[in-house]
Short mmCIF file of C-alpha atoms in Angstrom, two decimals:
data_model
loop_
_atom_site.label_atom_id
_atom_site.label_comp_id
_atom_site.label_asym_id
_atom_site.label_seq_id
_atom_site.Cartn_x
_atom_site.Cartn_y
_atom_site.Cartn_z
CA UNK A 5 99.27 153.93 82.25
CA UNK A 6 95.76 152.64 81.94
CA UNK A 7 94.60 149.82 84.19
CA UNK A 8 91.45 148.35 85.56
CA UNK A 9 90.44 148.76 88.76
CA UNK A 10 91.42 145.81 91.29
CA UNK A 11 93.31 144.34 88.54
CA UNK A 12 90.48 143.05 86.66
CA UNK A 13 91.45 140.76 84.06
CA UNK A 14 95.13 141.32 84.45
CA UNK A 15 97.13 138.32 84.16
CA UNK A 16 100.05 138.22 86.91
CA UNK A 17 101.66 134.61 86.79
CA UNK A 18 101.15 131.30 85.77
CA UNK A 19 99.47 128.64 87.56
CA UNK A 20 98.31 124.94 87.25
CA UNK A 21 96.07 124.69 90.20
CA UNK A 22 92.60 125.86 88.68
CA UNK A 23 91.29 128.15 86.21
CA UNK A 24 88.24 130.83 85.42
CA UNK A 25 89.25 130.82 81.88
CA UNK A 26 85.85 131.60 79.83
CA UNK A 27 84.08 131.63 82.98
CA UNK A 28 84.65 127.79 83.45
CA UNK A 29 86.06 127.01 86.85
CA UNK A 30 88.45 124.00 86.74
CA UNK A 31 90.79 122.17 89.33
CA UNK A 32 93.94 120.88 87.80
CA UNK A 33 91.71 120.93 84.29
CA UNK A 34 88.56 118.85 85.87
CA UNK A 35 85.32 120.87 85.39
CA UNK A 36 83.83 121.78 88.94
CA UNK A 37 80.61 120.24 87.74
CA UNK A 38 82.44 116.72 87.51
CA UNK A 39 84.13 117.14 90.93
CA UNK A 40 81.16 118.33 92.58
CA UNK A 41 80.58 114.67 94.35
CA UNK A 42 83.97 113.14 94.66
CA UNK A 43 85.71 113.10 97.82
CA UNK A 44 87.00 116.06 99.51
CA UNK A 45 90.25 114.63 99.96
CA UNK A 46 90.28 113.51 96.45
CA UNK A 47 90.31 117.04 95.04
CA UNK A 48 92.83 117.87 97.87
CA UNK A 49 95.33 115.46 96.45
CA UNK A 50 94.60 116.66 93.21
CA UNK A 51 94.83 120.60 93.97
CA UNK A 52 98.36 119.64 95.73
CA UNK A 53 99.83 117.13 93.58
CA UNK A 54 98.06 117.55 90.23
CA UNK A 55 96.60 114.35 89.64
CA UNK A 56 94.16 111.65 91.00
CA UNK A 57 95.53 109.53 93.16
CA UNK A 58 95.10 105.79 92.86
CA UNK A 59 92.60 104.31 95.04
CA UNK A 60 95.61 102.99 97.68
CA UNK A 61 97.07 106.32 97.81
CA UNK A 62 93.40 108.14 98.56
CA UNK A 63 92.70 105.60 101.34
CA UNK A 64 96.19 106.37 102.70
CA UNK A 65 95.98 110.10 102.39
CA UNK A 66 92.57 110.46 103.92
CA UNK A 67 93.56 108.15 107.15
CA UNK A 68 96.77 111.08 107.07
CA UNK A 69 94.60 113.89 106.60
CA UNK A 70 92.00 112.62 109.36
CA UNK A 71 94.66 111.67 111.47
CA UNK A 72 95.80 115.02 111.89
CA UNK A 73 92.36 116.27 112.92
CA UNK A 74 93.96 117.24 116.35
CA UNK A 75 95.24 119.83 118.51
CA UNK A 76 97.82 119.87 121.34
CA UNK A 77 96.61 120.26 124.30
CA UNK A 78 98.80 123.45 124.76
CA UNK A 79 97.22 125.21 121.61
CA UNK A 80 93.66 123.97 123.17
CA UNK A 81 94.82 125.56 126.32
CA UNK A 82 95.16 129.23 124.84
CA UNK A 83 92.24 128.51 122.35
CA UNK A 84 89.72 128.06 125.23
CA UNK A 85 90.46 131.41 126.14
CA UNK A 86 91.11 132.87 122.98
CA UNK A 87 87.53 131.80 121.34
CA UNK A 88 85.55 133.32 124.47
CA UNK A 89 86.71 136.54 124.02
CA UNK A 90 83.59 138.84 122.47
CA UNK A 91 85.26 139.35 119.21
CA UNK A 92 83.96 138.04 115.74
CA UNK A 93 85.05 134.94 114.91
CA UNK A 94 87.16 135.59 112.02
CA UNK A 95 89.04 137.96 114.36
CA UNK A 96 89.31 135.10 116.50
CA UNK A 97 90.34 132.62 113.50
CA UNK A 98 92.97 134.84 112.74
CA UNK A 99 94.95 134.77 116.19
CA UNK A 100 94.26 131.25 116.57
CA UNK A 101 96.21 130.27 112.83
CA UNK A 102 98.97 132.37 114.17
CA UNK A 103 99.12 130.40 117.51
CA UNK A 104 98.98 127.23 115.64
CA UNK A 105 102.35 128.30 114.12
CA UNK A 106 104.13 129.04 117.60
CA UNK A 107 102.46 126.10 119.97
CA UNK A 108 104.11 122.29 119.36
CA UNK A 109 107.05 121.54 117.07
CA UNK A 110 105.55 123.31 114.10
CA UNK A 111 108.73 122.92 112.05
CA UNK A 112 107.45 119.09 111.12
CA UNK A 113 103.95 120.52 110.44
CA UNK A 114 103.41 119.80 106.36
CA UNK A 115 100.39 120.46 104.38
CA UNK A 116 98.25 117.44 105.64
CA UNK A 117 99.07 118.40 109.44
CA UNK A 118 97.85 121.95 108.76
CA UNK A 119 94.89 120.82 107.27
CA UNK A 120 93.94 118.82 109.56
CA UNK A 121 94.71 121.32 112.66
CA UNK A 122 92.67 124.07 110.91
CA UNK A 123 89.51 121.93 110.32
CA UNK A 124 89.87 120.87 113.96
CA UNK A 125 90.58 124.56 115.30
CA UNK A 126 87.88 126.15 113.21
CA UNK A 127 85.12 123.52 114.89
CA UNK A 128 86.87 124.13 118.29
CA UNK A 129 86.22 127.78 118.04
CA UNK A 130 82.83 126.86 117.24
CA UNK A 131 82.31 124.75 119.77
CA UNK A 132 83.82 127.08 122.63
CA UNK A 133 81.44 129.82 121.57
CA UNK A 134 78.98 127.82 121.79
CA UNK A 135 79.89 126.46 125.55
CA UNK A 136 79.58 123.18 124.20
CA UNK A 137 82.62 119.90 124.73
CA UNK A 138 84.92 119.81 121.96
CA UNK A 139 84.71 116.11 120.09
CA UNK A 140 87.35 113.91 118.47
CA UNK A 141 87.64 112.84 115.38
CA UNK A 142 86.45 109.23 114.20
CA UNK A 143 89.35 107.67 112.23
CA UNK A 144 87.18 105.39 109.71
CA UNK A 145 85.04 108.72 108.75
CA UNK A 146 85.68 110.81 105.61
CA UNK A 147 87.06 114.64 106.01
CA UNK A 148 83.75 116.14 105.33
CA UNK A 149 81.54 113.74 107.89
CA UNK A 150 84.37 114.25 110.87
CA UNK A 151 84.45 118.17 110.19
CA UNK A 152 80.72 118.32 110.13
CA UNK A 153 80.60 116.15 113.28
CA UNK A 154 82.97 118.20 115.18
CA UNK A 155 81.32 121.62 114.82
CA UNK A 156 77.98 120.27 114.93
CA UNK A 157 78.01 117.57 117.50
CA UNK A 158 75.75 115.61 115.47
CA UNK A 159 76.47 112.42 113.62
CA UNK A 160 76.16 113.17 110.21
CA UNK A 161 74.06 110.68 107.74
CA UNK A 162 75.23 109.76 104.57
CA UNK A 163 73.47 112.00 102.90
CA UNK A 164 74.34 115.25 105.12
CA UNK A 165 77.87 114.15 104.73
CA UNK A 166 77.74 113.93 100.89
CA UNK A 167 75.94 117.44 100.45
CA UNK A 168 78.18 118.92 102.78
CA UNK A 169 81.47 117.28 101.10
CA UNK A 170 80.38 119.00 97.87
CA UNK A 171 79.83 122.00 99.61
CA UNK A 172 83.54 121.73 100.93
CA UNK A 173 84.79 120.50 97.05
CA UNK A 174 83.06 123.72 95.74
CA UNK A 175 84.76 126.38 98.20
CA UNK A 176 87.86 124.31 98.02
CA UNK A 177 90.00 126.60 95.25
CA UNK A 178 89.41 129.59 93.07
CA UNK A 179 91.92 130.57 90.90
CA UNK A 180 93.96 134.18 91.97
CA UNK A 181 91.20 135.57 94.54
CA UNK A 182 92.00 138.06 97.18
CA UNK A 183 92.96 135.78 100.02
CA UNK A 184 94.31 133.59 97.53
CA UNK A 185 96.65 136.09 96.12
CA UNK A 186 97.52 137.62 99.48
CA UNK A 187 98.59 133.97 100.49
CA UNK A 188 100.69 133.83 97.33
CA UNK A 189 102.59 137.26 98.10
CA UNK A 190 103.68 136.23 101.65
CA UNK A 191 104.66 132.87 100.16
CA UNK A 192 106.91 134.24 98.10
CA UNK A 193 108.96 135.65 100.61
CA UNK A 194 109.62 132.16 101.87
CA UNK A 195 107.79 132.81 104.77
CA UNK A 196 106.18 129.73 106.33
CA UNK A 197 102.73 128.31 106.10
CA UNK A 198 101.02 129.72 109.22
CA UNK A 199 102.28 133.47 108.24
CA UNK A 200 100.94 132.68 104.55
CA UNK A 201 97.35 131.23 106.37
CA UNK A 202 97.45 134.29 108.68
CA UNK A 203 97.09 136.56 105.70
CA UNK A 204 94.50 134.73 103.89
CA UNK A 205 92.46 134.60 106.67
CA UNK A 206 92.66 138.26 107.36
CA UNK A 207 91.46 139.22 103.57
CA UNK A 208 89.17 136.57 103.48
CA UNK A 209 87.38 138.52 106.33
CA UNK A 210 86.54 141.30 104.47
CA UNK A 211 83.01 141.52 103.67
CA UNK A 212 83.53 141.78 99.77
CA UNK A 213 85.12 138.63 99.81
CA UNK A 214 84.30 135.76 102.39
CA UNK A 215 82.78 137.90 104.42
CA UNK A 216 79.53 138.24 101.85
CA UNK A 217 78.01 135.09 103.18
CA UNK A 218 77.26 136.42 106.54
CA UNK A 219 75.73 139.88 104.91
CA UNK A 220 73.58 137.73 102.66
CA UNK A 221 72.04 136.26 105.69
CA UNK A 222 71.68 139.74 107.36
CA UNK A 223 69.83 140.84 104.32
CA UNK A 224 67.52 137.63 104.76
CA UNK A 225 66.48 138.41 108.78
CA UNK A 226 65.84 141.64 107.61
CA UNK A 227 63.20 141.04 105.07
CA UNK A 228 61.34 138.30 107.40
CA UNK A 229 61.83 139.94 110.49
CA UNK A 230 60.57 143.64 109.04
CA UNK A 231 58.04 141.52 106.97
CA UNK A 232 58.92 143.99 103.89
CA UNK A 233 58.36 142.75 100.43
CA UNK A 234 61.66 141.57 98.61
CA UNK A 235 61.25 143.55 95.86
CA UNK A 236 60.35 146.36 97.73
CA UNK A 237 63.27 145.70 99.78
CA UNK A 238 65.89 145.48 97.19
CA UNK A 239 64.14 148.52 95.05
CA UNK A 240 64.97 150.62 97.70
CA UNK A 241 68.63 149.10 98.25
CA UNK A 242 69.53 149.51 94.48
CA UNK A 243 67.95 153.33 94.50
CA UNK A 244 70.26 154.03 97.56
CA UNK A 245 73.44 152.60 95.87
CA UNK A 246 74.02 149.62 98.09
CA UNK A 247 75.71 146.80 96.76
CA UNK A 248 73.00 143.52 97.44
CA UNK A 249 75.32 140.76 98.80
CA UNK A 250 75.20 137.50 97.19
CA UNK A 251 74.82 138.72 93.32
CA UNK A 252 77.43 139.17 90.47
CA UNK A 253 80.81 138.16 90.38
CA UNK A 254 83.72 139.66 88.50
CA UNK A 255 83.95 136.50 86.22
CA UNK A 256 80.70 134.73 85.57
CA UNK A 257 78.38 136.97 84.14
CA UNK A 258 76.13 134.54 82.94
CA UNK A 259 76.06 132.63 86.30
CA UNK A 260 78.38 131.32 89.29
CA UNK A 261 78.79 127.18 88.23
CA UNK A 262 79.14 126.46 92.05
CA UNK A 263 75.93 128.62 93.09
CA UNK A 264 74.11 126.42 90.32
CA UNK A 265 75.11 123.21 92.24
CA UNK A 266 74.95 125.04 95.85
CA UNK A 267 71.14 125.99 94.81
CA UNK A 268 69.88 122.19 94.78
CA UNK A 269 71.87 121.64 98.14
CA UNK A 270 70.14 124.71 100.06
CA UNK A 271 66.54 123.75 98.96
CA UNK A 272 67.24 120.13 100.17
CA UNK A 273 68.43 121.12 103.32
CA UNK A 274 65.95 123.98 103.52
CA UNK A 275 63.19 121.23 103.52
CA UNK A 276 64.76 118.61 105.78
CA UNK A 277 65.15 121.73 108.37
CA UNK A 278 62.09 123.64 108.10
CA UNK A 279 63.51 126.52 106.64
CA UNK A 280 61.76 126.66 103.57
CA UNK A 281 60.55 130.44 103.76
CA UNK A 282 64.28 130.99 103.46
CA UNK A 283 64.66 129.45 100.48
CA UNK A 284 61.33 130.65 99.01
CA UNK A 285 62.78 134.27 99.99
CA UNK A 286 66.14 133.40 98.26
CA UNK A 287 64.35 132.41 94.74
CA UNK A 288 62.16 135.38 95.11
CA UNK A 289 65.19 137.90 95.57
CA UNK A 290 67.07 135.70 92.80
CA UNK A 291 64.49 136.22 89.99
CA UNK A 292 63.88 139.52 90.81
CA UNK A 293 67.72 140.58 90.41
CA UNK A 294 68.30 138.60 87.14
CA UNK A 295 65.16 140.35 86.08
CA UNK A 296 65.84 143.66 86.58
CA UNK A 297 69.77 144.09 87.17
CA UNK A 298 70.91 141.09 84.97
CA UNK A 299 72.54 139.73 87.70
CA UNK A 300 72.89 136.20 89.06
CA UNK A 301 73.62 134.48 92.60
CA UNK A 302 77.34 133.75 93.34
CA UNK A 303 78.64 131.29 95.52
CA UNK A 304 78.11 133.21 98.82
CA UNK A 305 74.28 133.67 98.11
CA UNK A 306 73.14 129.58 98.81
CA UNK A 307 75.89 128.79 101.08
CA UNK A 308 74.57 131.25 103.60
CA UNK A 309 71.30 129.53 103.69
CA UNK A 310 73.14 125.97 103.69
CA UNK A 311 75.37 127.36 106.72
CA UNK A 312 72.12 128.25 108.83
CA UNK A 313 70.52 125.23 108.15
CA UNK A 314 73.15 123.48 109.78
CA UNK A 315 72.61 125.36 113.04
CA UNK A 316 75.34 127.31 112.38
CA UNK A 317 75.36 131.44 113.80
CA UNK A 318 75.69 134.00 110.99
CA UNK A 319 79.08 134.96 111.88
CA UNK A 320 80.79 131.89 111.93
CA UNK A 321 79.96 131.37 108.21
CA UNK A 322 83.10 132.62 106.75
CA UNK A 323 85.10 130.52 109.19
CA UNK A 324 83.20 127.72 107.70
CA UNK A 325 84.49 128.92 104.09
CA UNK A 326 87.97 129.26 105.43
CA UNK A 327 87.96 125.98 106.47
CA UNK A 328 87.50 124.69 102.70
CA UNK A 329 89.67 127.34 101.17
CA UNK A 330 92.54 126.27 103.29
CA UNK A 331 93.19 122.92 100.69
CA UNK A 332 93.48 125.76 97.86
CA UNK A 333 95.47 127.87 100.28
CA UNK A 334 98.15 125.41 100.66
CA UNK A 335 98.35 124.54 97.10
CA UNK A 336 99.11 127.92 95.92
CA UNK A 337 101.41 128.41 99.03
CA UNK A 338 103.46 125.32 97.93
CA UNK A 339 103.11 126.31 93.98
CA UNK A 340 104.79 129.57 94.81
CA UNK A 341 107.58 128.72 96.87
CA UNK A 342 108.33 126.43 94.39
CA UNK A 343 108.73 129.21 91.97
CA UNK A 344 111.30 131.08 94.14
CA UNK A 345 110.01 134.41 92.80
CA UNK A 346 109.31 137.28 94.81
CA UNK A 347 106.35 139.43 94.12
CA UNK A 348 106.85 142.97 94.25
CA UNK A 349 104.65 145.07 91.81
CA UNK A 350 105.44 148.86 90.72
CA UNK A 351 102.99 151.28 90.82
CA UNK A 352 102.57 154.63 89.25
CA UNK A 353 102.87 158.06 91.30
CA UNK A 354 100.22 160.36 90.73
CA UNK A 355 101.02 162.81 93.56
CA UNK A 356 102.31 165.94 93.79
CA UNK A 357 106.16 166.67 92.75
CA UNK A 358 108.99 169.08 92.69
CA UNK A 359 108.60 169.38 96.45
CA UNK A 360 110.82 171.30 98.59
CA UNK A 361 111.01 170.18 102.58
CA UNK A 362 113.42 173.29 103.46
CA UNK A 363 111.24 176.04 101.12
CA UNK A 364 107.84 174.26 102.56
CA UNK A 365 109.00 174.00 106.35
CA UNK A 366 109.69 177.72 106.65
CA UNK A 367 106.64 178.80 104.53
CA UNK A 368 104.74 176.71 107.39
CA UNK A 369 106.87 178.26 110.56
CA UNK A 370 105.76 181.61 108.96
CA UNK A 371 102.35 181.04 108.50
CA UNK A 372 102.35 179.46 112.43
CA UNK A 373 103.78 182.88 113.75
CA UNK A 374 101.67 185.22 111.50
CA UNK A 375 98.97 182.81 113.24
CA UNK A 376 100.23 183.34 116.75
CA UNK A 377 100.61 187.25 116.33
CA UNK A 378 97.61 187.90 114.32
CA UNK A 379 94.98 185.47 115.50
#
C-alpha cells in the first residue's frame, strides 16, 4: 500500500465549491482573478448557493450579513475576560468560537448569523487585547469596510476598503485545505456549526497552515533588527534545513495566483504607511528564492506585510485569515452535511504483530524481579 505523505494529490471527495485543478483557483467555476474585485458578500453568496446573486438579492444579503455583525451582551461579558488572558490570540479565538456556540439562542443561528458573529468576535478580540473600546458596525457600509473599521478603529477610505475586500475574497476559500477538511470531518458526524468551526480554527492555528503568515513577519523583523544581508540569512536558513515560510505550495508550482494579486496590494499599502523598507526586503527575498530554489511566494508571504500595514500585531495575523476563511468553512460544512456521509477512512497498520499479553506480562514481571533481586 503506497500513498503519498499528507494525502498529497489524493482525491477524497467531490465538491462544487472551489477547485485548484491544473493549479488554477476557481470559486464555483469563476477564476479567482475575475473575482478579486467582486464584493466579498457576492463571493460569499456564490460559495454558499453556487450562483451569483441578482442585484436585489445581493443588497438584501449584504444588509443581512452586516445586520448580524453584533454580539449578545453575555458573549461580550465573557469575551472581555477571555481575551485578556496572556495566550496566543488563536487560542483565544478557539475558546471564543466554542463560546459563541453556547451563548444566546444558538439553535437559530444560520450561516449569515454565524459569519457576522465570527467577524465581530475577531475584531473584538483585537480591540480588547489593545485595551480599546469596541465599536458598532455601520448599517450602510459593506462587510469588508465594517470589519476593517471594527478592528482598526479607523474609518477606511474607499480605496482601503476595496483593497481589504480583495484580501478577504482571496482568503475566503481554498478547496480541501487542512482546516477545511477538518471542518468537513466534524460536519460529517452531523455536529453543529460551532463545533465544526472550532475544529477548523484548531487546524488553522498551526504554523504549517494559517500560522505561516506570523512566521513570515518574524523573519522580516529578524532580518531588519539584526541588519542581516537577506541572501546570507536565507543561505544560513536553508543550509540548516529550515523551512523558509511564505514560499512554495503543494499545488501551485509556478506561483500562487493569490500571491500575484496580493503583491500589488502589499506594495501600495507599504508605500502609503511608511513600510517601503519591508516591501523592498520582501522583493529581495522573493528574487533570491526564485533564482536559487525555484520557489514562488505563496498567499501567506504578502499577507503578512498587508496585515502589518493595517496596524495589526503579528500575533493576530492568523485570526484575520480565520475571519475570511469562515465563509469557505461554512460552505463546506453545508455541503458535507447535505451529503450525509460519515468520513471515516482506514489506515494500514505497520506495527508489531502476534503479540501475546500474558506471556509478555510474565516476562516483564520476571525481568522486574530479577532487577530487584540482583540489581
